[in-house]
GROMACS .gro file of C-alpha atoms in nm:
model
  280
    1MET     CA    1 -10.119  39.585   8.901
    2SER     CA    2 -10.255  39.307   9.114
    3GLY     CA    3 -10.144  38.959   9.105
    4GLY     CA    4 -10.514  38.809   9.180
    5VAL     CA    5 -10.633  38.590   8.904
    6GLN     CA    6 -10.946  38.730   8.697
    7THR     CA    7 -11.251  38.534   8.757
    8GLY     CA    8 -11.394  38.422   8.398
    9TYR     CA    9 -11.730  38.541   8.243
   10VAL     CA   10 -12.027  38.419   8.432
   11PRO     CA   11 -12.330  38.395   8.229
   12GLN     CA   12 -12.618  38.591   8.335
   13THR     CA   13 -12.893  38.469   8.554
   14GLY     CA   14 -13.256  38.619   8.727
   15PRO     CA   15 -13.494  38.762   8.577
   16GLY     CA   16 -13.295  39.040   8.394
   17ALA     CA   17 -13.203  38.727   8.196
   18PRO     CA   18 -13.180  38.738   7.840
   19ALA     CA   19 -13.403  38.393   7.698
   20PRO     CA   20 -13.235  38.103   7.531
   21THR     CA   21 -13.281  38.133   7.152
   22ARG     CA   22 -13.590  37.859   6.996
   23ARG     CA   23 -13.483  37.704   6.656
   24PRO     CA   24 -13.837  37.637   6.686
   25TRP     CA   25 -13.741  37.538   6.293
   26LEU     CA   26 -13.549  37.254   6.349
   27ILE     CA   27 -13.798  37.114   6.550
   28VAL     CA   28 -14.068  37.147   6.266
   29ALA     CA   29 -13.863  37.012   6.008
   30THR     CA   30 -13.723  36.714   6.247
   31VAL     CA   31 -14.025  36.619   6.286
   32ALA     CA   32 -14.138  36.678   5.859
   33TRP     CA   33 -13.829  36.436   5.841
   34ALA     CA   34 -13.988  36.146   6.059
   35LEU     CA   35 -14.405  36.192   5.916
   36LEU     CA   36 -14.200  36.184   5.615
   37LEU     CA   37 -14.018  35.824   5.639
   38ALA     CA   38 -14.278  35.669   5.809
   39LEU     CA   39 -14.494  35.794   5.487
   40LEU     CA   40 -14.187  35.716   5.207
   41VAL     CA   41 -14.165  35.320   5.443
   42TRP     CA   42 -14.575  35.226   5.462
   43ILE     CA   43 -14.564  35.398   5.032
   44SER     CA   44 -14.286  35.060   4.967
   45VAL     CA   45 -14.518  34.831   5.225
   46ARG     CA   46 -14.783  34.865   5.050
   47ASP     CA   47 -14.696  34.846   4.671
   48ASP     CA   48 -14.314  34.688   4.666
   49PRO     CA   49 -14.327  34.341   4.508
   50PRO     CA   50 -14.179  34.154   4.759
   51THR     CA   51 -13.797  34.122   4.761
   52VAL     CA   52 -13.718  33.842   4.964
   53ARG     CA   53 -13.891  33.494   5.022
   54GLU     CA   54 -13.930  33.578   5.384
   55GLN     CA   55 -14.239  33.900   5.246
   56ARG     CA   56 -14.440  33.632   5.131
   57THR     CA   57 -14.658  33.385   5.345
   58ILE     CA   58 -14.828  32.959   5.292
   59ALA     CA   59 -15.155  33.168   5.229
   60GLU     CA   60 -15.001  33.424   4.923
   61ALA     CA   61 -14.790  33.145   4.746
   62GLY     CA   62 -15.029  32.887   4.747
   63PRO     CA   63 -15.209  32.984   4.360
   64VAL     CA   64 -14.850  33.032   4.223
   65VAL     CA   65 -14.744  32.651   4.353
   66ASP     CA   66 -15.097  32.552   4.167
   67ARG     CA   67 -15.066  32.717   3.905
   68ALA     CA   68 -14.661  32.583   3.900
   69ALA     CA   69 -14.856  32.241   3.883
   70GLY     CA   70 -15.049  32.295   3.618
   71GLU     CA   71 -14.780  32.448   3.417
   72LEU     CA   72 -14.574  32.085   3.521
   73VAL     CA   73 -14.908  31.918   3.392
   74ALA     CA   74 -14.953  32.067   3.064
   75ALA     CA   75 -14.582  31.991   2.978
   76GLY     CA   76 -14.512  31.553   3.109
   77GLY     CA   77 -14.776  31.555   2.846
   78THR     CA   78 -14.888  31.173   2.776
   79ALA     CA   79 -14.595  31.084   3.006
   80LEU     CA   80 -14.837  31.202   3.361
   81LEU     CA   81 -14.887  30.949   3.638
   82GLU     CA   82 -15.010  31.116   3.943
   83LEU     CA   83 -15.114  31.460   4.109
   84THR     CA   84 -15.012  31.409   4.498
   85PRO     CA   85 -15.155  31.605   4.756
   86ALA     CA   86 -14.960  31.950   4.871
   87ARG     CA   87 -14.825  31.926   5.173
   88VAL     CA   88 -14.761  32.131   5.377
   89GLU     CA   89 -14.431  32.082   5.668
   90ARG     CA   90 -14.455  32.338   5.991
   91GLY     CA   91 -14.126  32.352   6.204
   92CYS     CA   92 -13.873  32.505   6.053
   93ARG     CA   93 -13.738  32.897   6.128
   94VAL     CA   94 -13.811  33.238   5.877
   95THR     CA   95 -13.597  33.354   6.183
   96PRO     CA   96 -13.456  33.293   6.525
   97PHE     CA   97 -13.774  33.354   6.668
   98ALA     CA   98 -14.047  33.302   6.392
   99ALA     CA   99 -14.204  32.930   6.270
  100GLY     CA  100 -14.275  32.872   5.912
  101ALA     CA  101 -14.390  32.633   5.660
  102VAL     CA  102 -14.337  32.503   5.375
  103LEU     CA  103 -14.568  32.406   5.089
  104THR     CA  104 -14.480  32.143   4.829
  105ARG     CA  105 -14.617  31.977   4.563
  106HIS     CA  106 -14.528  31.706   4.352
  107VAL     CA  107 -14.680  31.540   3.972
  108TRP     CA  108 -14.521  31.201   3.871
  109LEU     CA  109 -14.451  31.101   3.490
  110ALA     CA  110 -14.324  30.745   3.361
  111ALA     CA  111 -14.037  30.823   3.202
  112ALA     CA  112 -14.010  30.434   2.936
  113GLY     CA  113 -13.723  30.269   2.905
  114GLY     CA  114 -13.420  30.467   3.100
  115GLY     CA  115 -13.539  30.795   2.964
  116GLU     CA  116 -13.548  30.980   3.196
  117ARG     CA  117 -13.279  31.242   3.083
  118ASP     CA  118 -13.533  31.319   2.760
  119LEU     CA  119 -13.806  31.281   2.968
  120LEU     CA  120 -13.699  31.589   3.207
  121GLU     CA  121 -13.537  31.791   2.851
  122GLY     CA  122 -13.833  31.777   2.717
  123VAL     CA  123 -14.076  31.900   3.022
  124ALA     CA  124 -13.798  32.231   3.037
  125ASP     CA  125 -13.863  32.315   2.700
  126ARG     CA  126 -14.215  32.364   2.748
  127LEU     CA  127 -14.182  32.486   3.085
  128PRO     CA  128 -14.242  32.915   2.976
  129ALA     CA  129 -13.947  33.067   2.878
  130ASP     CA  130 -13.908  33.333   3.231
  131TRP     CA  131 -13.876  32.997   3.457
  132ARG     CA  132 -13.488  32.922   3.287
  133ALA     CA  133 -13.558  32.547   3.332
  134GLY     CA  134 -13.263  32.285   3.172
  135VAL     CA  135 -13.121  32.028   3.303
  136ARG     CA  136 -12.808  31.898   3.378
  137MET     CA  137 -12.557  31.579   3.534
  138THR     CA  138 -12.486  31.691   3.959
  139THR     CA  139 -12.295  31.557   4.196
  140ASP     CA  140 -12.676  31.391   4.356
  141GLY     CA  141 -12.761  31.241   4.015
  142LEU     CA  142 -12.998  31.445   3.712
  143ARG     CA  143 -13.169  31.701   3.804
  144LEU     CA  144 -13.412  31.978   3.628
  145ARG     CA  145 -13.458  32.271   3.814
  146ALA     CA  146 -13.654  32.598   3.762
  147ASP     CA  147 -13.788  32.900   3.940
  148ALA     CA  148 -14.144  32.912   3.862
  149GLY     CA  149 -14.176  33.273   3.999
  150GLU     CA  150 -14.230  33.449   4.297
  151PHE     CA  151 -13.968  33.269   4.531
  152VAL     CA  152 -14.130  32.866   4.413
  153THR     CA  153 -13.866  32.674   4.301
  154VAL     CA  154 -13.989  32.402   4.052
  155THR     CA  155 -13.703  32.038   4.114
  156GLY     CA  156 -13.737  31.738   3.924
  157ARG     CA  157 -13.593  31.439   3.926
  158PRO     CA  158 -13.568  31.040   3.841
  159VAL     CA  159 -13.705  30.802   4.158
  160GLY     CA  160 -13.638  30.467   3.981
  161ASP     CA  161 -13.892  30.199   3.897
  162GLY     CA  162 -13.924  30.424   3.598
  163ARG     CA  163 -14.060  30.737   3.767
  164VAL     CA  164 -13.993  31.072   3.745
  165ARG     CA  165 -14.074  31.311   4.058
  166LEU     CA  166 -14.149  31.732   3.959
  167THR     CA  167 -14.166  31.881   4.287
  168VAL     CA  168 -14.276  32.268   4.382
  169ASP     CA  169 -14.102  32.342   4.642
  170THR     CA  170 -14.216  32.759   4.847
  171GLY     CA  171 -13.905  32.720   5.083
  172CYS     CA  172 -13.910  32.808   5.457
  173ARG     CA  173 -14.201  33.136   5.470
  174PRO     CA  174 -14.400  33.249   5.742
  175VAL     CA  175 -14.789  33.036   5.779
  176GLY     CA  176 -15.002  33.366   5.720
  177ALA     CA  177 -15.349  33.175   5.672
  178GLY     CA  178 -15.245  32.860   5.529
  179TYR     CA  179 -15.235  32.695   5.267
  180THR     CA  180 -15.608  32.635   5.085
  181PRO     CA  181 -15.721  32.384   4.785
  182ALA     CA  182 -15.924  32.455   4.492
  183PRO     CA  183 -16.255  32.253   4.625
  184ALA     CA  184 -16.223  31.991   4.328
  185ALA     CA  185 -16.533  31.745   4.202
  186ALA     CA  186 -16.416  31.485   4.035
  187GLY     CA  187 -16.489  31.376   3.643
  188PRO     CA  188 -16.415  31.075   3.395
  189GLU     CA  189 -16.190  30.945   3.606
  190ALA     CA  190 -16.482  30.877   3.885
  191GLY     CA  191 -16.551  30.617   3.705
  192VAL     CA  192 -16.239  30.467   3.592
  193LEU     CA  193 -16.095  30.463   3.940
  194ALA     CA  194 -16.405  30.265   4.072
  195ASP     CA  195 -16.320  29.973   3.744
  196ALA     CA  196 -15.978  29.943   3.911
  197LEU     CA  197 -16.092  29.915   4.291
  198ARG     CA  198 -16.397  29.629   4.187
  199ALA     CA  199 -16.142  29.394   3.992
  200LEU     CA  200 -15.931  29.496   4.267
  201ASP     CA  201 -16.260  29.413   4.452
  202ARG     CA  202 -16.235  29.674   4.704
  203PRO     CA  203 -16.592  29.819   4.521
  204ASP     CA  204 -16.677  29.995   4.876
  205ASP     CA  205 -16.361  30.182   4.989
  206PRO     CA  206 -16.447  30.570   5.086
  207ALA     CA  207 -16.456  30.810   4.819
  208PRO     CA  208 -16.125  30.874   4.740
  209GLU     CA  209 -15.915  31.259   4.736
  210VAL     CA  210 -15.962  31.427   4.451
  211VAL     CA  211 -15.612  31.648   4.402
  212THR     CA  212 -15.664  31.890   4.114
  213ALA     CA  213 -15.369  32.125   3.872
  214PRO     CA  214 -15.489  32.476   3.675
  215CYS     CA  215 -15.434  32.345   3.363
  216PRO     CA  216 -15.201  32.708   3.150
  217GLY     CA  217 -15.493  32.638   2.912
  218GLY     CA  218 -15.803  32.630   3.057
  219GLY     CA  219 -15.919  32.322   3.225
  220VAL     CA  220 -15.840  32.227   3.514
  221ALA     CA  221 -15.590  31.839   3.539
  222ARG     CA  222 -15.725  31.672   3.801
  223THR     CA  223 -15.612  31.205   3.987
  224VAL     CA  224 -15.859  31.103   4.251
  225ARG     CA  225 -15.734  30.854   4.419
  226ALA     CA  226 -15.768  30.549   4.792
  227ALA     CA  227 -15.516  30.485   4.991
  228VAL     CA  228 -15.572  30.082   4.976
  229GLY     CA  229 -15.387  29.763   4.958
  230LEU     CA  230 -15.353  29.593   4.677
  231ASP     CA  231 -15.211  29.364   4.424
  232PRO     CA  232 -15.133  29.466   4.076
  233GLY     CA  233 -15.107  29.186   3.876
  234ALA     CA  234 -15.523  29.237   3.931
  235LEU     CA  235 -15.515  29.502   3.818
  236ALA     CA  236 -15.382  29.341   3.410
  237PRO     CA  237 -15.615  29.280   3.255
  238LEU     CA  238 -15.836  29.644   3.290
  239ALA     CA  239 -15.491  29.703   3.043
  240ALA     CA  240 -15.559  29.661   2.742
  241ASP     CA  241 -15.264  29.766   2.590
  242GLY     CA  242 -15.065  29.631   2.760
  243PRO     CA  243 -14.905  29.844   3.120
  244ILE     CA  244 -14.721  30.160   3.061
  245LEU     CA  245 -14.453  30.100   3.353
  246ASP     CA  246 -14.501  29.819   3.539
  247GLY     CA  247 -14.200  29.776   3.836
  248PRO     CA  248 -14.173  29.603   4.152
  249GLU     CA  249 -14.369  29.899   4.335
  250ALA     CA  250 -14.578  30.079   4.043
  251TYR     CA  251 -14.796  29.964   3.803
  252ALA     CA  252 -14.954  30.133   3.589
  253TYR     CA  253 -15.217  30.189   3.191
  254ARG     CA  254 -15.420  30.381   3.049
  255ALA     CA  255 -15.719  30.353   2.970
  256GLY     CA  256 -15.838  30.611   2.677
  257SER     CA  257 -15.752  30.930   2.846
  258VAL     CA  258 -15.731  30.821   3.171
  259THR     CA  259 -15.432  30.712   3.328
  260VAL     CA  260 -15.385  30.439   3.649
  261LEU     CA  261 -15.097  30.417   3.926
  262ALA     CA  262 -15.083  30.069   4.169
  263ASP     CA  263 -14.881  30.254   4.365
  264THR     CA  264 -14.735  29.973   4.615
  265THR     CA  265 -14.447  30.178   4.828
  266ALA     CA  266 -14.394  30.110   5.133
  267ASP     CA  267 -14.518  30.441   5.298
  268ASP     CA  268 -14.848  30.520   5.055
  269PRO     CA  269 -14.976  30.259   4.944
  270HIS     CA  270 -15.272  30.399   4.684
  271LEU     CA  271 -15.476  30.368   4.346
  272ALA     CA  272 -15.475  30.630   4.173
  273ALA     CA  273 -15.620  30.788   3.840
  274THR     CA  274 -15.569  31.051   3.630
  275THR     CA  275 -15.718  31.292   3.367
  276PRO     CA  276 -15.437  31.575   3.225
  277CYS     CA  277 -15.481  31.879   3.060
  278PRO     CA  278 -15.705  31.867   2.762
  279HIS     CA  279 -15.575  31.950   2.427
  280PRO     CA  280 -15.573  32.268   2.316
   0.00000   0.00000   0.00000
């Protein structure tokens, strides 16, 4: 018996060797699975609602914000003071690699005689039920919070001088095509503003800015505003029924259904006349 080590089997090579077994079904199945996954992703992107805020742009959120402002106007009722222009603030980060912006709108109300809590609770009660609006005392003070849908939040707080500010906020998200306010024309509030400007000896000021919000029952609420330095005392003769607000930085009165506000805050002095949502 030989003491040599027997070598192992060496596969046959060369022209006479059998071809390796191929599995075409495996390749076909892999390609089919990849195509199916791509199709499912495309359908999800096309049909499924966004699941995070970052999937909706400022352009897409704009109409939601405008409708929410209209709901706040309607809920505020006769306490409405003014609508302020929408603001798009850039500079936030959607992701570490993508810049974004925040769209906000404000609705201002007047709270008479320390009635801020009653006013906020009344607004919360009149907002849509699915907004889940509520008012509570926080470490930062009295706050209203609500969810307007589509990752748009609503908050409210007293800000002093008998005023309450309601805010609609998109949070940081991609800009997309940006926010474009709905085209608007002034209504009867323009004449009331003109009367107030004449009382202030400012009849030749440039055309005022018009700010609107769509009302939930139809129609629009409007504010016309002029950026002017002013002396609210000159408006007192126009307040036939007395002022509804008379503070260090804000004076307001009503002329029929129109509310006139003289705001003397240092960063945004202006005169505004506002028409609320029409009665149903």
